[in-house]
Structures are given as structure tokens and as C-alpha cells.
Amino acid sequence: MYRSLSSSPSDQDKEYVGFATLPNQVHRKSVKKGFDFTLMVAGESGLGKSTLVNSLFLTDLYKDRKLLNAEERITQTVEITKHTVDIEEKGVKLKLTIVDTPGFGDAVNNTECWKSVADYIDQQFEQYFRDESGLNRKNIQDNRVHCCLYFISPFGHGLRPLDVEFMRALHEKVNIVPILAKADTLTPIEVKKKKFKIREEIEQYGIKIYQFPDCDSDEDEEFKQQDLELKESIPFAVIGSNTVVEAKGKRVRGRLYPWGIVEVENSTHCDFIKLRNMLVRTHMQDLKDVTRETHYENYRAQCIQSMTRMVVKERNRNKLTRESGTDFPIPMVPGVAESETEKLIREKDEEVRHADRAPDSVPDREHESHQSSEQQEPSDPRDDRER
Amino acid sequence: MYRSLSSSPSDQDKEYVGFATLPNQVHRKSVKKGFDFTLMVAGESGLGKSTLVNSLFLTDLYKDRKLLNAEERITQTVEITKHTVDIEEKGVKLKLTIVDTPGFGDAVNNTECWKSVADYIDQQFEQYFRDESGLNRKNIQDNRVHCCLYFISPFGHGLRPLDVEFMRALHEKVNIVPILAKADTLTPIEVKKKKFKIREEIEQYGIKIYQFPDCDSDEDEEFKQQDLELKESIPFAVIGSNTVVEAKGKRVRGRLYPWGIVEVENSTHCDFIKLRNMLVRTHMQDLKDVTRETHYENYRAQCIQSMTRMVVKERNRNKLTRESGTDFPIPMVPGVAESETEKLIREKDEEVRHADRAPDSVPDREHESHQSSEQQEPSDPRDDRER
């Protein structure tokens, strides 16, 4: 449809140049190249993380996982596991990576149990930073985490301290999408109340979850309506199931109770479809873009700044002369010296202060980048590892 | 068609996850973002460069240009001019930049008159390298030249020394597409012969013009046929005209001669349509990708290598200790010392030697990257500017 060297009738139009085919050229290339997506699931065990992932992507990612008994879990430290599957659909290839955090919140003392998760995300950024700065950038493996589904227990009265701690520790590093797990234990009214409470607390604790981009004014009403519903369904109340049951004559994925059948893909029963549509069909690319343009760029800027500061200290210690400016390959290009370094830092700080007046950045993005600046202090976690 | 939160019937298919919409998400984003393309035209004046550009993009880019008289041109130095227009078509926005090289080859002594053109291209790469390595990468202006239409005179017997010199000086830096200008002075047989001669000479002088990507085996026959014709029509024999004349009842862009009308968009008269289809409708994105992935990456690698060498020399002079490895922000990350530097260079050289066995790179790309390695010697032009 979109690529052919021969000109279609409309192309014969004397006023038609043909660059309108550019999006199709991009489309075509993207299909050839294939896609990748890295999804992290976090939350205490037993909330159906694995089941949901399997339901979302209709694949069995955890064939060979071994469950730990209570004793093993008491002192268990949070380990990070990675599963990758190559799936194809209508000719579109997707390399899907699921990052799981078994044991999160399972120990008796869960102080800083989010640390290893935060470190994992930073390590992916650091690796990408090294690769992106390297000599040969041909086959860079991008393992940055594009989204984190954070599972909230349906039993807690709103958020629990651990939930708040986790999300606040990670919201500058990854797109967090809160999930209200095992919603089949809650009545519709209870779901509505809990969602409201949780949204309220997220606001109140200054947690910055993934912001859906505002839809443009030129969108049709139906789309706007659906977009609004999407925003109001946070946290997504989900029910997972990989077993197929008989419901009103047709076979559906669901859970069979004595009092009835819970249908996973019935939007009056839960938000599974809403979540899948958002995560996979409408916002997957945006999740990747925000990761690249906001979270990674913030990490990178902090990294460069702390490195620059170190170099400047180093310099002053070594009392080097201006000529040696050349040992700043990047970002300072040959012949650039300290003053330039400081200038760059000033510029960044400027940029941060004026973020709100940045002409082209989307509101919610501005917010994020502004917030992130607050982290750009020596208290930055990576400093420890660098020392 | 491709974005809507509501699921279409087919999406209800239990086996359909929905990531098949990813290319459409990309498509949609690319349209929102808009496109840019920078085209350079080179070749002696009077060959119809400006006319062709105007015909290609149906716009008047040179309203206010002033032509120089012979006297002015004798000693004229090659200057680079830039025109930018924002054009829109079917909702797709394109920021088109035309880089012109008036006066090229006009002087009496044209020794090294390609130098300023090569320098211009390098400067764009250097600027992008600085920006890409900087702290704030939000609003980077990409001025890299994506394609250079090189106009060959229809009067020369094949290529002239200046043509060879120019193309060989630039073929590692930009995608060169040779054009046989003012083809209305040649009969079909003459065109055929001249094209063959020029292709032969391009081969013989080791000039690496832009290689059309090989089309995949899965393409339909018609497409393959057209792709073959495209490759055989190098150099594109073109006739430009911005005046509309009456031909067989219908008004067409062309040139009115006593012996008949030359129709620009008549593929039996010239390759204008072929050129426009290639440049705009089918290969514009590929020209951008090759610029980014091959030409720019080669420039960047050379840059880093020469800078690294300088740093190493510097180091040895300053007799710095291992600890000071931290004054390599990038590509060497904190704590990395000389040995690492040398390792990177070795790696690059390795990679270059093994280019032919690189699993994922397209044949013609391999060729380019292999060739480029031959430039990675201190004899690299930029070294002068850096010293």
C-alpha cells in the first residue's frame, strides 16, 4: 500500500511531490528492523505478576520457575530475573524482555529492598551510556527498562509504606504504571473507592507515575473520551488467568467461582483490556520514547556532571595547564578547558531552572525533567559506585 | 485506521496481543514530529541545479539570487549557500534544506575547489558530534547533509578530472547521486552511451556513489524490476523546467523547441520522475539512515580515535598516574585508564578488518565502512583543524 516505485493516479497530480510517503518509509523500515520492549514487574509475590504477564502476551514465560517456601523467603534478598521471548504477530517481530523481581517485599525486614531494583535500572542506563559513547555503535544491545508495572495489594488500605518507598525511589528512573492486583476480591464499589484513594495518595506523596501524553485537540471525540477513561482507570484493576473456562456458551480466559465466572477480558469485570490496549496497542512506543528522552537523558546528564566535577577537582589537584584541555574528548571537544566545563554545568542548571518556559517540551515531560534536577546533587546514588 | 483505543473485530481474536500496531505507533509519532531533509547540489553553474531543485519540490527556492558575471566568476571562491523551506503535503511536514555551492568549478584554476564543500560537510558532522555529546540534547539541530546531487555536464566525454576529484573527495562523507544534466542536448542513444561510460569510469576510479539497498527476496516481481531499472538509470539524465507549456492538449512542465516539446515528467524524455521517486518517495529515509549510520559514524570514530591518540600522548607527557583515568569522561567511563583506550582502538581496527564477516550489516554498507577505515590515518583532514 505505501511503497511502490510506480506512481498511483493521485501521485500524477502536478502539485504532488511525494514526500508524504515519508511516514510509510519509516513504517516499512521499522517493520524490517523489528521491535524490542523491556517490561519490569514488581510487587510482593502472590499478586499474580507472572500470570498477568502471560495473559498480556499470550505466552508462557515462566515454564521453569521454582517457588520458594516461607522459610527460604524470610531472609531472601531481592534477585532480578530476566526472561526474553521473540514473538511475531502479523509479520511484526517483537523481542520482549520481562524483568521480574522475585522476593520483593517478602522478607521480614524490607528496608531498602527497592535498592537492588533501582541499581538494576541504573546499570542498564550505565551500560547503554558506555555503549553509546563507545567507538563502535553498530550492534548496541538496549536493555533499558521501558516500563514497570507495580502491583499493589488489594488488601492494603490504599498504599502501604513499602509501595510509597518503592515508587518514590524509582519514579525518576522508569515509567511506573500502578496495578491494583487480584481485583476479583473487590466489589465494583470497593474498586472505585480504592482507586480513588490510591490516586489521591500518589498525588499526596509526590509520586510521579507514567503520564499519558495529552491527546491533541485534533483528535475525534471518541478518542478523547477513551483517553479520559484511560487516565481515570489508574491504578488498573486487573485479574489474571491462563485457564480457559466456559462462560455463556463461549470459551474465555477466566476464573470459575461457585458464584460465577470472572472473565479476564470482560471490561465490566476488570481493566485487563484497558491495560493491554494502553501498554501494547497505543502507548508502547511512547513508553520507549519517554524512557529514552527523559529517564535516560536525566541519568546521562547527572553522570556527565558528576564526572565533570571529578575531573575539575582532579585538574586543580594536578595544576594542569590550559593546553591539556584536550583530555576532555567529550562533551568538551578538543582545546576546550575548565571554564567551558563550568559553563556547561551552568547551562544545564539554567536549562533546568527555565524548564517550565521550554517552548517545545510537553507539559508532563517538563514536570519530570524539572523534578529530576532535584536529584542532580552529589547525593546521587551512582556517586557511591564511582568512588 | 491504525490508532484507536477501541479494539476492532479482528483484535477480539483471542490469539491477538496487539503489538502488531507498533509500526503504526511509530508512523503516527513520525507524522507528529515532522521530517527534515538536507540536500546538497553541486556541479558547475549553468547546469540547471536550481531549476531541477525547484522542479523536484515544486517550490521557488531561489527567488532572490543574483547571478555573477564572467569577470566576477574568474577569481570567485566557492561559497556555500543554504535555503530552507517548510513544505507540507497530505499533513506531512518537511523542513527541506538545500545546500548550494555556487561558483563550483567556475574559476580558471579549480584546484581543490571541492575543499570548501568537504569542509562544510565535516563542520555539520562536528557540530552534531558536539551537540550529541553535550549535556542538554533536547533541541539538537541536525544539519548533516543527507544527499549530494552531483551534476555532470552533458558535453564532457564521460567524467572530467574535476568530477572525479570531487566525488572521490566526498564519497566517504555524503551520499553522492550523479546527475547527467541538461539531457535535452543528447539523443536517446547518446544518453545511453554516456551513462554507460560514466558508470564505467565511476567503477574504474573507485568512486563509491550512493548504493541503493538491495531489495529483499520477498518483494514482488514488479518492484524488483523497477529496482533494477533504477540502478541502471545511474547517472539520472534530467531536464529541468519551471515553465508550463501546452503539449498535446494538456499543460505540462517542459521546454518548447521549434522541433517539439520536451516534457520534464515524461519518462521517455528523461529520468526526472525516476529521480524524484527515488529521492523523495522511496529512498529519502534510507539516505538519512546511511548518513547517520555510516557517514556520521565513520566521522565520529575517526574523531574519537585522533582525540584518544592526542590524550594518550598528553598523558605520557604529563606522566599522570593510573588514578587520573577519571579525566576521560567519555568514551572511557570513570576509572578506565590508558590500556582501555588502546583496547578501544584495537577493537575498532579488529571490527574494520572483520567487516566482511559482520553478520548484520548490508553488503554495500560493509563496503563503505571497510573503505572508511582506510581514512582512519593521521592524514585525516580534520587533524589540521585540530592542531
Short mmCIF file of C-alpha atoms in Angstrom, two decimals, chain A residues 23-172:
data_model
loop_
_atom_site.label_atom_id
_atom_site.label_comp_id
_atom_site.label_asym_id
_atom_site.label_seq_id
_atom_site.Cartn_x
_atom_site.Cartn_y
_atom_site.Cartn_z
CA PRO A 23 5.97 8.12 7.32
CA ASN A 24 5.44 4.98 5.27
CA GLN A 25 9.16 4.71 4.56
CA VAL A 26 9.69 4.92 8.33
CA HIS A 27 6.88 2.43 8.93
CA ARG A 28 8.42 -0.01 6.49
CA LYS A 29 11.90 0.31 7.96
CA SER A 30 10.61 -0.21 11.49
CA VAL A 31 8.92 -3.45 10.45
CA LYS A 32 12.12 -4.69 8.77
CA LYS A 33 14.18 -3.83 11.84
CA GLY A 34 11.79 -5.31 14.37
CA PHE A 35 10.98 -4.03 17.84
CA ASP A 36 12.08 -4.66 21.39
CA PHE A 37 10.40 -3.85 24.67
CA THR A 38 11.53 -4.39 28.25
CA LEU A 39 8.84 -4.63 30.87
CA MET A 40 9.52 -4.86 34.59
CA VAL A 41 7.02 -6.30 37.05
CA ALA A 42 7.38 -5.53 40.74
CA GLY A 43 5.35 -6.12 43.86
CA GLU A 44 5.16 -8.74 46.57
CA SER A 45 4.86 -12.31 45.38
CA GLY A 46 1.46 -13.92 45.09
CA LEU A 47 -0.18 -10.91 43.45
CA GLY A 48 -0.27 -12.64 40.07
CA LYS A 49 2.56 -10.82 38.31
CA SER A 50 3.62 -13.80 36.23
CA THR A 51 0.06 -14.78 35.41
CA LEU A 52 -0.72 -11.26 34.21
CA VAL A 53 2.37 -11.09 32.01
CA ASN A 54 1.47 -14.43 30.46
CA SER A 55 -2.11 -13.26 29.90
CA LEU A 56 -0.90 -9.98 28.40
CA PHE A 57 1.41 -11.55 25.84
CA LEU A 58 -0.29 -14.94 25.47
CA THR A 59 2.97 -16.71 26.15
CA ASP A 60 4.35 -18.83 28.97
CA LEU A 61 7.41 -17.01 30.24
CA TYR A 62 7.83 -18.91 33.48
CA LYS A 63 7.79 -22.56 32.46
CA ASP A 64 10.68 -23.48 34.72
CA ARG A 65 10.36 -21.23 37.73
CA LYS A 66 10.73 -22.69 41.21
CA LEU A 67 8.67 -21.26 44.05
CA LEU A 68 10.39 -20.74 47.40
CA ASN A 69 8.86 -21.86 50.68
CA ALA A 70 8.23 -19.46 53.55
CA GLU A 71 11.44 -20.37 55.33
CA GLU A 72 13.58 -19.64 52.30
CA ARG A 73 11.78 -16.33 51.83
CA ILE A 74 12.23 -14.93 55.32
CA THR A 75 15.82 -13.87 54.67
CA GLN A 76 15.60 -13.84 50.91
CA THR A 77 17.29 -10.95 49.17
CA VAL A 78 15.62 -9.46 46.09
CA GLU A 79 17.10 -11.00 42.97
CA ILE A 80 16.40 -9.84 39.46
CA THR A 81 15.46 -12.37 36.81
CA LYS A 82 15.18 -11.76 33.08
CA HIS A 83 13.12 -13.70 30.54
CA THR A 84 13.24 -12.91 26.84
CA VAL A 85 10.90 -14.19 24.15
CA ASP A 86 10.76 -13.40 20.45
CA ILE A 87 7.15 -13.15 19.39
CA GLU A 88 5.70 -12.29 15.99
CA GLU A 89 2.28 -11.02 15.04
CA LYS A 90 1.06 -10.09 11.56
CA GLY A 91 4.69 -10.00 10.42
CA VAL A 92 5.76 -7.64 13.20
CA LYS A 93 8.60 -9.04 15.31
CA LEU A 94 8.91 -8.15 18.98
CA LYS A 95 11.77 -9.08 21.28
CA LEU A 96 10.01 -8.94 24.63
CA THR A 97 12.05 -8.94 27.82
CA ILE A 98 10.35 -9.35 31.16
CA VAL A 99 12.35 -8.28 34.21
CA ASP A 100 10.98 -9.87 37.36
CA THR A 101 11.86 -9.08 40.96
CA PRO A 102 11.01 -12.26 42.88
CA GLY A 103 11.14 -11.93 46.62
CA PHE A 104 10.43 -8.21 46.59
CA GLY A 105 8.79 -7.37 49.91
CA ASP A 106 8.82 -11.00 51.00
CA ALA A 107 11.50 -10.68 53.66
CA VAL A 108 10.61 -9.82 57.25
CA ASN A 109 12.67 -6.68 57.12
CA ASN A 110 12.22 -4.99 53.76
CA THR A 111 14.26 -1.87 54.43
CA GLU A 112 15.68 -0.58 51.13
CA CYS A 113 14.53 -3.70 49.32
CA TRP A 114 13.89 -1.43 46.34
CA LYS A 115 17.64 -0.69 46.16
CA SER A 116 18.58 -3.68 44.03
CA VAL A 117 15.78 -2.82 41.60
CA ALA A 118 16.95 0.79 41.32
CA ASP A 119 20.52 -0.40 40.86
CA TYR A 120 19.45 -2.78 38.11
CA ILE A 121 17.78 0.05 36.19
CA ASP A 122 20.82 2.30 36.66
CA GLN A 123 23.13 -0.47 35.49
CA GLN A 124 21.16 -0.76 32.24
CA PHE A 125 21.46 3.01 31.75
CA GLU A 126 25.17 2.90 32.55
CA GLN A 127 25.77 0.07 30.09
CA TYR A 128 23.89 1.96 27.39
CA PHE A 129 25.85 5.11 28.21
CA ARG A 130 29.12 3.20 27.77
CA ASP A 131 27.96 1.62 24.51
CA GLU A 132 26.56 4.87 23.14
CA SER A 133 29.86 6.60 23.95
CA GLY A 134 31.98 3.81 22.52
CA LEU A 135 33.83 3.62 19.23
CA ASN A 136 31.69 1.01 17.51
CA ARG A 137 27.97 1.62 17.95
CA LYS A 138 26.78 -0.84 15.35
CA ASN A 139 25.24 -3.61 17.44
CA ILE A 140 24.28 -1.92 20.69
CA GLN A 141 22.05 -4.05 22.91
CA ASP A 142 19.45 -1.81 24.53
CA ASN A 143 18.39 -3.28 27.88
CA ARG A 144 16.89 -0.13 29.34
CA VAL A 145 13.66 -0.78 31.22
CA HIS A 146 10.77 0.88 29.41
CA CYS A 147 8.01 0.33 31.91
CA CYS A 148 7.48 -1.00 35.42
CA LEU A 149 4.11 -2.49 36.35
CA TYR A 150 3.93 -2.03 40.12
CA PHE A 151 1.47 -4.39 41.76
CA ILE A 152 -0.47 -3.04 44.72
CA SER A 153 -2.17 -5.50 47.05
CA PRO A 154 -5.98 -5.34 47.10
CA PHE A 155 -5.89 -5.90 50.86
CA GLY A 156 -3.95 -2.80 51.86
CA HIS A 157 -5.97 0.30 52.74
CA GLY A 158 -4.62 2.31 49.86
CA LEU A 159 -0.83 2.41 49.52
CA ARG A 160 1.46 0.81 52.07
CA PRO A 161 4.74 2.43 53.18
CA LEU A 162 6.74 -0.03 51.07
CA ASP A 163 4.69 0.92 47.99
CA VAL A 164 5.37 4.60 48.58
CA GLU A 165 9.06 3.99 49.22
CA PHE A 166 9.45 1.87 46.09
CA MET A 167 7.66 4.18 43.72
CA ARG A 168 9.42 7.29 45.03
CA ALA A 169 12.76 5.57 44.72
CA LEU A 170 12.13 4.64 41.08
CA HIS A 171 9.84 7.27 39.57
CA GLU A 172 12.79 9.28 38.18
#
